[in-house]
One Martini backbone bead per residue (centre of mass of N, CA, C, O) as a GRO file, in nm:
protein
  128
    1UNK     BB    1  -0.479  -0.670  -2.033
    2UNK     BB    2  -0.653  -0.486  -1.822
    3UNK     BB    3  -0.740  -0.199  -1.861
    4UNK     BB    4  -0.846  -0.183  -1.629
    5UNK     BB    5  -0.768  -0.052  -1.326
    6UNK     BB    6  -0.639  -0.070  -1.019
    7UNK     BB    7  -0.873   0.016  -0.689
    8UNK     BB    8  -0.655   0.182  -0.444
    9UNK     BB    9  -0.556   0.183  -0.158
   10UNK     BB   10  -0.530   0.428   0.105
   11UNK     BB   11  -0.406   0.472   0.412
   12UNK     BB   12  -0.287   0.738   0.705
   13UNK     BB   13  -0.213   0.678   1.021
   14UNK     BB   14  -0.205   0.850   1.384
   15UNK     BB   15  -0.363   0.817   1.682
   16UNK     BB   16  -0.603   0.756   1.415
   17UNK     BB   17  -0.576   0.958   1.272
   18UNK     BB   18  -0.586   1.126   0.954
   19UNK     BB   19  -0.315   1.202   0.788
   20UNK     BB   20  -0.380   1.021   0.431
   21UNK     BB   21  -0.542   0.971   0.071
   22UNK     BB   22  -0.569   0.687  -0.159
   23UNK     BB   23  -0.478   0.649  -0.454
   24UNK     BB   24  -0.412   0.493  -0.835
   25UNK     BB   25  -0.207   0.696  -1.021
   26UNK     BB   26  -0.142   0.650  -1.316
   27UNK     BB   27  -0.256   0.732  -1.575
   28UNK     BB   28  -0.337   0.990  -1.511
   29UNK     BB   29  -0.039   1.094  -1.493
   30UNK     BB   30   0.213   0.907  -1.664
   31UNK     BB   31   0.320   0.734  -1.358
   32UNK     BB   32   0.494   0.389  -1.246
   33UNK     BB   33   0.475   0.511  -0.923
   34UNK     BB   34   0.152   0.599  -0.799
   35UNK     BB   35   0.079   0.454  -0.593
   36UNK     BB   36  -0.113   0.476  -0.347
   37UNK     BB   37   0.127   0.467  -0.156
   38UNK     BB   38   0.375   0.650  -0.240
   39UNK     BB   39   0.165   0.945  -0.222
   40UNK     BB   40   0.109   0.893   0.062
   41UNK     BB   41   0.349   0.860   0.172
   42UNK     BB   42   0.437   1.208   0.098
   43UNK     BB   43   0.222   1.322   0.178
   44UNK     BB   44   0.283   1.236   0.507
   45UNK     BB   45   0.607   1.350   0.516
   46UNK     BB   46   0.469   1.721   0.450
   47UNK     BB   47   0.267   1.693   0.717
   48UNK     BB   48   0.502   1.624   0.938
   49UNK     BB   49   0.794   1.711   0.848
   50UNK     BB   50   0.905   1.436   0.762
   51UNK     BB   51   1.039   1.005   0.687
   52UNK     BB   52   0.936   0.934   0.905
   53UNK     BB   53   0.717   0.614   1.010
   54UNK     BB   54   0.712   0.518   1.306
   55UNK     BB   55   0.372   0.644   1.374
   56UNK     BB   56   0.286   0.505   1.141
   57UNK     BB   57  -0.059   0.272   1.004
   58UNK     BB   58  -0.119   0.100   0.731
   59UNK     BB   59  -0.330   0.112   0.495
   60UNK     BB   60  -0.496  -0.113   0.246
   61UNK     BB   61  -0.640  -0.326  -0.023
   62UNK     BB   62  -0.387  -0.405  -0.131
   63UNK     BB   63  -0.116  -0.581  -0.149
   64UNK     BB   64   0.218  -0.453  -0.188
   65UNK     BB   65   0.449  -0.400  -0.356
   66UNK     BB   66   0.784  -0.422  -0.450
   67UNK     BB   67   0.776  -0.098  -0.426
   68UNK     BB   68   0.616  -0.067  -0.158
   69UNK     BB   69   0.665  -0.148  -0.015
   70UNK     BB   70   1.023  -0.056   0.046
   71UNK     BB   71   0.893   0.239   0.146
   72UNK     BB   72   0.788   0.131   0.423
   73UNK     BB   73   1.024   0.079   0.484
   74UNK     BB   74   1.150   0.350   0.449
   75UNK     BB   75   0.952   0.499   0.640
   76UNK     BB   76   0.919   0.356   0.882
   77UNK     BB   77   0.681   0.142   0.911
   78UNK     BB   78   0.517  -0.109   1.107
   79UNK     BB   79   0.198  -0.083   1.036
   80UNK     BB   80   0.054  -0.348   0.829
   81UNK     BB   81  -0.278  -0.330   0.608
   82UNK     BB   82  -0.436  -0.571   0.384
   83UNK     BB   83  -0.639  -0.642   0.213
   84UNK     BB   84  -0.540  -0.845  -0.048
   85UNK     BB   85  -0.389  -0.969  -0.229
   86UNK     BB   86  -0.265  -0.962  -0.487
   87UNK     BB   87  -0.313  -1.247  -0.699
   88UNK     BB   88  -0.591  -1.160  -0.669
   89UNK     BB   89  -0.604  -0.857  -0.790
   90UNK     BB   90  -0.368  -0.957  -1.038
   91UNK     BB   91  -0.329  -1.273  -1.157
   92UNK     BB   92  -0.200  -1.187  -1.460
   93UNK     BB   93   0.023  -0.842  -1.384
   94UNK     BB   94   0.284  -0.966  -1.274
   95UNK     BB   95   0.635  -0.793  -1.295
   96UNK     BB   96   0.638  -0.918  -0.998
   97UNK     BB   97   0.586  -1.179  -0.777
   98UNK     BB   98   0.665  -1.098  -0.464
   99UNK     BB   99   0.663  -1.132  -0.158
  100UNK     BB  100   0.588  -0.977   0.124
  101UNK     BB  101   0.758  -1.246   0.298
  102UNK     BB  102   0.990  -1.249   0.123
  103UNK     BB  103   1.112  -0.932   0.103
  104UNK     BB  104   1.079  -0.882   0.513
  105UNK     BB  105   1.361  -1.120   0.486
  106UNK     BB  106   1.550  -0.901   0.425
  107UNK     BB  107   1.481  -0.695   0.603
  108UNK     BB  108   1.517  -0.497   0.882
  109UNK     BB  109   1.293  -0.434   0.901
  110UNK     BB  110   1.019  -0.459   1.135
  111UNK     BB  111   0.675  -0.567   0.995
  112UNK     BB  112   0.330  -0.553   1.098
  113UNK     BB  113   0.116  -0.798   1.008
  114UNK     BB  114  -0.207  -0.764   0.802
  115UNK     BB  115  -0.427  -0.966   0.732
  116UNK     BB  116  -0.771  -0.970   0.581
  117UNK     BB  117  -0.833  -0.671   0.568
  118UNK     BB  118  -1.187  -0.596   0.459
  119UNK     BB  119  -1.159  -0.831   0.231
  120UNK     BB  120  -1.432  -0.806   0.103
  121UNK     BB  121  -1.433  -0.484   0.077
  122UNK     BB  122  -1.126  -0.516  -0.126
  123UNK     BB  123  -1.285  -0.612  -0.383
  124UNK     BB  124  -1.504  -0.428  -0.417
  125UNK     BB  125  -1.293  -0.192  -0.457
  126UNK     BB  126  -1.120  -0.279  -0.665
  127UNK     BB  127  -1.380  -0.373  -0.900
  128UNK     BB  128  -1.569  -0.045  -0.930
   0.00000   0.00000   0.00000
């Protein structure tokens, strides 16, 4: 496994305004769950004073992993933009290889997915 962490970044917005932005912090915090999406959802919930973020949009530099996509579903975020696929960003280091499409196929909460949003910029950012 690479010694360099994947530099995923996330922004959550509401009505075109940024609610929160963050990045992966697993190594910094020694916490396996400190993915950018998880941290952003927690912070947005705190700032907005509620757990459901049904009026927000999430932008991720990389396709969310299974844990993060589940958190997006539980937060009821209706729209997900991501830059590059998880298999492109980390092809040899996925402990669970379940695609966004496969996981969302089992969910009652439907999410609009916009893949390859700012793909080239995301791929550059992930490896900076």
